[in-house]
Amino acid sequence: EATYAMAPVLLWQHPRPEPRYHHEIIRNHHHRTLAYYQEQQTFNGFAKVSAQKVKDLWHFFQASRYFQFILLLPLIMLPWLMRDRWARFALLTCGMLMVGAAMETWLMPHYVAPVVGPASVLLLQAMRRLRLWRWRDMQAGRVLVWALCLLSLASFVTGFAQQMQRTSSGWGSERARILAELEQDGKRHLVLVRYGSLDVPYERGYREWVYNEADIDGAKVVWAREMDTAQNRKLLEYFNDRSVWLVEVDQYDSPPKLMPYSLDSVPMIAENR
């Protein structure tokens, strides 16, 4: 962020000046994030983006597409729950955390993980209140609470079974396979990635092949984008103790090709592509 980002993390901060980008696609990505930040500087833009953030969070935290409203039912007891000071404290905590999250330029679901704790307190306390509800001298609340628990368990089992049946495929699995193969031989490697005609990973859900460990120089495998001849030569000279490979990624639905890399034998792409 300090090196490349222009958009600040928080909405009240000021954007940074544009740094020097070595790849046009990375420059475009950071210009899009800056535009996203600028959109939220107006009231209408802030309201629109905030609504979308809430929608994204809801889709992430819902139990499943079939039983997504199950755990909201006990919250009908919220007015009665507010008589308890700890419930009021949990609700206030949830509100403050969500206001803080709204002040971030972009929001990922795990950013609001602290909300899960006080929200669980509210939910369980609401279920306790609901359990005491009686209808025509019948313990209707107890039946509802048991039904909610069983449906939630069924939802989890169903979702877990569906997840286990999914087969690992796609670009992520292919990258993991290549990385595992290179790490097994005990040597040190440099992998240059050539996107070819599909040089738009940021437009396709952040399907980016190039990312590295925090200690790049100490990593067994280092990933880098292919650049022009002069820049590639500098990169190879810096990592001169590594075996150099090329991965061609033309289509996400076709297996990538891993081959030895040579400045003399492999045609270079145009500068600043």
CSV table of C-alpha atoms in Angstrom, one decimal:
chain,number,residue,atom,x,y,z
A,1,GLU,CA,0.0,0.0,0.0
A,2,ALA,CA,2.7,2.4,0.9
A,3,THR,CA,4.6,1.8,-2.4
A,4,TYR,CA,1.8,1.6,-4.9
A,5,ALA,CA,-1.6,2.7,-3.5
A,6,MET,CA,-3.1,6.1,-4.2
A,7,ALA,CA,-6.4,5.6,-2.4
A,8,PRO,CA,-6.1,5.8,1.4
A,9,VAL,CA,-7.4,3.1,3.7
A,10,LEU,CA,-9.9,5.5,5.5
A,11,LEU,CA,-12.3,7.9,3.9
A,12,TRP,CA,-11.2,10.9,5.8
A,13,GLN,CA,-7.6,10.5,4.7
A,14,HIS,CA,-6.1,12.2,1.6
A,15,PRO,CA,-5.1,10.3,-1.5
A,16,ARG,CA,-1.4,9.9,-2.2
A,17,PRO,CA,0.3,11.2,-5.4
A,18,GLU,CA,0.6,8.7,-8.2
A,19,PRO,CA,3.8,6.6,-8.0
A,20,ARG,CA,5.7,5.1,-10.9
A,21,TYR,CA,4.0,1.9,-12.1
A,22,HIS,CA,6.0,-0.7,-14.1
A,23,HIS,CA,2.8,-2.3,-15.5
A,24,GLU,CA,-0.2,-0.7,-17.0
A,25,ILE,CA,-2.6,-3.2,-15.5
A,26,ILE,CA,-1.4,-2.4,-12.0
A,27,ARG,CA,-1.7,1.3,-12.7
A,28,ASN,CA,-5.3,0.8,-13.9
A,29,HIS,CA,-6.1,-1.2,-10.8
A,30,HIS,CA,-5.0,1.5,-8.5
A,31,HIS,CA,-6.8,4.1,-10.5
A,32,ARG,CA,-10.0,2.1,-10.1
A,33,THR,CA,-9.5,2.0,-6.3
A,34,LEU,CA,-8.9,5.7,-6.3
A,35,ALA,CA,-12.1,6.3,-8.2
A,36,TYR,CA,-13.9,4.1,-5.7
A,37,TYR,CA,-12.6,6.2,-2.9
A,38,GLN,CA,-13.6,9.4,-4.7
A,39,GLU,CA,-17.1,8.1,-5.3
A,40,GLN,CA,-17.5,7.9,-1.5
A,41,GLN,CA,-16.6,11.5,-1.0
A,42,THR,CA,-20.2,12.6,-1.8
A,43,PHE,CA,-23.2,11.8,0.3
A,44,ASN,CA,-25.0,9.9,-2.5
A,45,GLY,CA,-21.9,7.9,-3.4
A,46,PHE,CA,-21.2,7.1,0.2
A,47,ALA,CA,-24.8,5.9,0.7
A,48,LYS,CA,-24.7,3.8,-2.4
A,49,VAL,CA,-21.4,2.1,-1.6
A,50,SER,CA,-22.4,1.6,2.0
A,51,ALA,CA,-25.6,-0.2,0.9
A,52,GLN,CA,-23.5,-2.4,-1.4
A,53,LYS,CA,-21.1,-3.2,1.5
A,54,VAL,CA,-24.0,-4.3,3.7
A,55,LYS,CA,-25.4,-6.5,0.9
A,56,ASP,CA,-22.0,-8.1,0.4
A,57,LEU,CA,-21.7,-8.8,4.1
A,58,TRP,CA,-25.1,-10.3,4.2
A,59,HIS,CA,-24.3,-12.7,1.4
A,60,PHE,CA,-21.1,-13.7,3.2
A,61,PHE,CA,-22.6,-14.3,6.6
A,62,GLN,CA,-25.9,-15.9,5.7
A,63,ALA,CA,-26.1,-19.5,6.8
A,64,SER,CA,-27.1,-20.8,3.3
A,65,ARG,CA,-29.1,-19.8,0.3
A,66,TYR,CA,-32.0,-22.0,1.6
A,67,PHE,CA,-32.1,-21.0,5.3
A,68,GLN,CA,-30.7,-17.5,5.2
A,69,PHE,CA,-33.5,-16.0,7.3
A,70,ILE,CA,-33.5,-18.6,10.1
A,71,LEU,CA,-31.3,-16.9,12.6
A,72,LEU,CA,-33.0,-13.6,12.2
A,73,LEU,CA,-36.3,-14.8,13.5
A,74,PRO,CA,-35.3,-14.6,17.2
A,75,LEU,CA,-34.5,-10.9,16.8
A,76,ILE,CA,-38.2,-10.1,16.9
A,77,MET,CA,-37.6,-10.2,20.6
A,78,LEU,CA,-35.1,-7.3,20.4
A,79,PRO,CA,-37.5,-4.7,21.9
A,80,TRP,CA,-37.9,-6.9,25.0
A,81,LEU,CA,-34.2,-7.6,25.0
A,82,MET,CA,-33.3,-4.0,25.3
A,83,ARG,CA,-34.4,-4.1,29.0
A,84,ASP,CA,-31.1,-5.9,29.7
A,85,ARG,CA,-28.1,-3.6,30.0
A,86,TRP,CA,-25.7,-6.2,28.6
A,87,ALA,CA,-27.8,-6.6,25.5
A,88,ARG,CA,-27.9,-2.8,25.1
A,89,PHE,CA,-24.1,-2.8,25.4
A,90,ALA,CA,-23.8,-5.6,22.8
A,91,LEU,CA,-26.1,-3.7,20.4
A,92,LEU,CA,-24.1,-0.5,20.9
A,93,THR,CA,-20.9,-2.3,20.3
A,94,CYS,CA,-22.2,-3.8,17.0
A,95,GLY,CA,-23.3,-0.3,15.9
A,96,MET,CA,-20.0,1.3,16.7
A,97,LEU,CA,-18.0,-1.4,14.9
A,98,MET,CA,-20.2,-1.1,11.8
A,99,VAL,CA,-19.8,2.7,11.7
A,100,GLY,CA,-16.1,2.2,11.9
A,101,ALA,CA,-16.2,-0.4,9.1
A,102,ALA,CA,-18.2,2.1,7.0
A,103,MET,CA,-15.3,4.6,7.3
A,104,GLU,CA,-13.0,2.2,5.4
A,105,THR,CA,-12.5,2.8,1.7
A,106,TRP,CA,-13.2,-0.8,0.9
A,107,LEU,CA,-14.6,-3.6,3.0
A,108,MET,CA,-13.9,-7.3,3.1
A,109,PRO,CA,-16.1,-9.6,5.2
A,110,HIS,CA,-13.3,-10.6,7.6
A,111,TYR,CA,-12.8,-6.9,8.5
A,112,VAL,CA,-16.0,-7.0,10.5
A,113,ALA,CA,-15.1,-10.2,12.4
A,114,PRO,CA,-15.2,-8.4,15.8
A,115,VAL,CA,-19.0,-7.9,15.2
A,116,VAL,CA,-19.6,-11.6,15.3
A,117,GLY,CA,-19.0,-11.8,19.1
A,118,PRO,CA,-21.5,-9.2,20.3
A,119,ALA,CA,-24.0,-10.2,17.5
A,120,SER,CA,-23.9,-13.8,18.9
A,121,VAL,CA,-24.6,-12.4,22.4
A,122,LEU,CA,-27.7,-10.7,21.0
A,123,LEU,CA,-28.8,-13.7,19.1
A,124,LEU,CA,-28.5,-16.1,22.0
A,125,GLN,CA,-30.2,-13.7,24.4
A,126,ALA,CA,-33.0,-13.3,21.9
A,127,MET,CA,-33.4,-17.0,21.6
A,128,ARG,CA,-33.6,-17.2,25.4
A,129,ARG,CA,-36.4,-14.7,25.4
A,130,LEU,CA,-38.2,-16.5,22.5
A,131,ARG,CA,-38.0,-19.8,24.3
A,132,LEU,CA,-40.2,-18.4,27.1
A,133,TRP,CA,-42.9,-17.4,24.7
A,134,ARG,CA,-46.2,-19.3,25.2
A,135,TRP,CA,-49.2,-19.5,22.9
A,136,ARG,CA,-52.5,-20.8,24.3
A,137,ASP,CA,-50.7,-22.4,27.2
A,138,MET,CA,-48.4,-24.2,24.9
A,139,GLN,CA,-44.6,-23.8,25.0
A,140,ALA,CA,-44.5,-22.5,21.4
A,141,GLY,CA,-41.2,-20.6,22.0
A,142,ARG,CA,-39.4,-23.8,23.0
A,143,VAL,CA,-40.6,-25.6,19.9
A,144,LEU,CA,-39.4,-22.6,17.7
A,145,VAL,CA,-36.0,-22.5,19.3
A,146,TRP,CA,-35.5,-26.3,18.8
A,147,ALA,CA,-36.7,-26.0,15.2
A,148,LEU,CA,-34.2,-23.1,14.6
A,149,CYS,CA,-31.4,-25.1,16.0
A,150,LEU,CA,-32.2,-28.2,13.9
A,151,LEU,CA,-32.7,-26.2,10.7
A,152,SER,CA,-29.4,-24.4,11.3
A,153,LEU,CA,-27.6,-27.8,11.8
A,154,ALA,CA,-29.2,-29.1,8.7
A,155,SER,CA,-28.1,-26.0,6.8
A,156,PHE,CA,-24.5,-26.5,8.0
A,157,VAL,CA,-24.5,-30.2,7.1
A,158,THR,CA,-25.9,-29.6,3.7
A,159,GLY,CA,-23.5,-26.8,2.9
A,160,PHE,CA,-20.6,-28.8,4.2
A,161,ALA,CA,-21.5,-31.8,2.1
A,162,GLN,CA,-21.8,-29.6,-1.0
A,163,GLN,CA,-18.4,-28.1,-0.4
A,164,MET,CA,-16.8,-31.5,0.1
A,165,GLN,CA,-18.2,-32.7,-3.3
A,166,ARG,CA,-16.6,-29.8,-5.1
A,167,THR,CA,-13.5,-30.6,-7.1
A,168,SER,CA,-10.5,-28.4,-7.0
A,169,SER,CA,-9.9,-26.9,-10.5
A,170,GLY,CA,-9.1,-23.7,-12.2
A,171,TRP,CA,-6.2,-21.3,-12.1
A,172,GLY,CA,-5.8,-21.4,-8.3
A,173,SER,CA,-5.3,-25.1,-8.3
A,174,GLU,CA,-2.9,-25.0,-11.3
A,175,ARG,CA,-0.8,-22.4,-9.6
A,176,ALA,CA,-0.7,-24.4,-6.3
A,177,ARG,CA,0.3,-27.5,-8.3
A,178,ILE,CA,3.2,-25.7,-10.0
A,179,LEU,CA,4.3,-24.2,-6.8
A,180,ALA,CA,4.3,-27.5,-5.0
A,181,GLU,CA,6.3,-29.2,-7.8
A,182,LEU,CA,9.0,-26.5,-7.7
A,183,GLU,CA,9.3,-26.5,-3.9
A,184,GLN,CA,9.8,-30.2,-3.7
A,185,ASP,CA,13.1,-30.4,-5.5
A,186,GLY,CA,14.8,-28.2,-2.8
A,187,LYS,CA,16.2,-25.7,-5.3
A,188,ARG,CA,15.4,-22.0,-5.7
A,189,HIS,CA,13.3,-20.8,-8.6
A,190,LEU,CA,12.1,-17.7,-10.4
A,191,VAL,CA,8.9,-18.0,-12.3
A,192,LEU,CA,8.0,-15.3,-14.9
A,193,VAL,CA,4.3,-15.1,-15.8
A,194,ARG,CA,3.2,-14.2,-19.3
A,195,TYR,CA,-0.5,-13.5,-19.5
A,196,GLY,CA,-0.6,-13.3,-23.3
A,197,SER,CA,-4.0,-12.2,-24.7
A,198,LEU,CA,-5.6,-12.6,-21.2
A,199,ASP,CA,-3.7,-9.8,-19.5
A,200,VAL,CA,-6.6,-8.7,-17.4
A,201,PRO,CA,-6.6,-10.7,-14.1
A,202,TYR,CA,-8.0,-7.7,-12.2
A,203,GLU,CA,-11.0,-7.7,-14.4
A,204,ARG,CA,-11.7,-11.4,-13.8
A,205,GLY,CA,-12.0,-11.5,-10.0
A,206,TYR,CA,-8.4,-10.8,-9.0
A,207,ARG,CA,-7.1,-14.0,-10.6
A,208,GLU,CA,-3.6,-12.9,-10.2
A,209,TRP,CA,-0.7,-15.4,-10.5
A,210,VAL,CA,2.0,-13.1,-9.2
A,211,TYR,CA,2.2,-12.8,-5.4
A,212,ASN,CA,5.0,-13.8,-3.1
A,213,GLU,CA,6.0,-14.5,0.5
A,214,ALA,CA,6.8,-11.6,2.8
A,215,ASP,CA,10.6,-12.4,2.5
A,216,ILE,CA,10.8,-12.5,-1.3
A,217,ASP,CA,14.6,-13.0,-1.4
A,218,GLY,CA,14.3,-15.9,1.0
A,219,ALA,CA,11.5,-17.7,-0.7
A,220,LYS,CA,12.2,-20.9,-2.6
A,221,VAL,CA,9.9,-19.8,-5.4
A,222,VAL,CA,9.6,-16.2,-6.6
A,223,TRP,CA,6.9,-15.1,-9.0
A,224,ALA,CA,7.2,-12.0,-11.3
A,225,ARG,CA,5.5,-10.6,-14.3
A,226,GLU,CA,7.4,-10.8,-17.6
A,227,MET,CA,8.5,-7.3,-18.7
A,228,ASP,CA,10.6,-5.9,-21.5
A,229,THR,CA,14.0,-7.3,-22.4
A,230,ALA,CA,16.0,-4.8,-20.3
A,231,GLN,CA,13.9,-5.2,-17.2
A,232,ASN,CA,13.8,-9.0,-17.5
A,233,ARG,CA,17.6,-9.0,-17.7
A,234,LYS,CA,17.9,-6.9,-14.5
A,235,LEU,CA,15.5,-9.3,-12.8
A,236,LEU,CA,17.5,-12.4,-13.9
A,237,GLU,CA,20.8,-10.8,-12.8
A,238,TYR,CA,19.3,-10.1,-9.4
A,239,PHE,CA,18.1,-13.6,-8.9
A,240,ASN,CA,21.1,-15.2,-10.7
A,241,ASP,CA,21.2,-18.2,-8.3
A,242,ARG,CA,17.8,-19.4,-9.3
A,243,SER,CA,16.4,-21.6,-12.0
A,244,VAL,CA,14.2,-19.5,-14.3
A,245,TRP,CA,10.9,-20.6,-15.6
A,246,LEU,CA,8.1,-19.2,-17.8
A,247,VAL,CA,4.4,-19.8,-17.2
A,248,GLU,CA,2.1,-18.9,-20.1
A,249,VAL,CA,-1.5,-18.1,-19.0
A,250,ASP,CA,-3.6,-17.5,-22.1
A,251,GLN,CA,-7.0,-18.9,-20.9
A,252,TYR,CA,-8.2,-19.8,-17.4
A,253,ASP,CA,-9.8,-23.0,-18.7
A,254,SER,CA,-6.7,-24.4,-20.2
A,255,PRO,CA,-3.7,-25.8,-18.3
A,256,PRO,CA,-0.8,-23.4,-18.1
A,257,LYS,CA,2.5,-24.2,-19.6
A,258,LEU,CA,5.7,-24.3,-17.5
A,259,MET,CA,8.9,-24.2,-19.5
A,260,PRO,CA,12.6,-23.1,-18.9
A,261,TYR,CA,13.1,-19.4,-19.6
A,262,SER,CA,15.9,-17.9,-21.6
A,263,LEU,CA,16.3,-14.3,-22.7
A,264,ASP,CA,17.7,-15.5,-26.0
A,265,SER,CA,15.2,-18.2,-26.8
A,266,VAL,CA,11.9,-16.6,-25.6
A,267,PRO,CA,10.4,-13.6,-27.5
A,268,MET,CA,9.9,-10.6,-25.2
A,269,ILE,CA,6.6,-8.7,-24.9
A,270,ALA,CA,6.4,-5.0,-25.6
A,271,GLU,CA,7.6,-2.6,-23.0
A,272,ASN,CA,5.0,-1.3,-20.5
A,273,ARG,CA,2.4,-3.7,-21.8
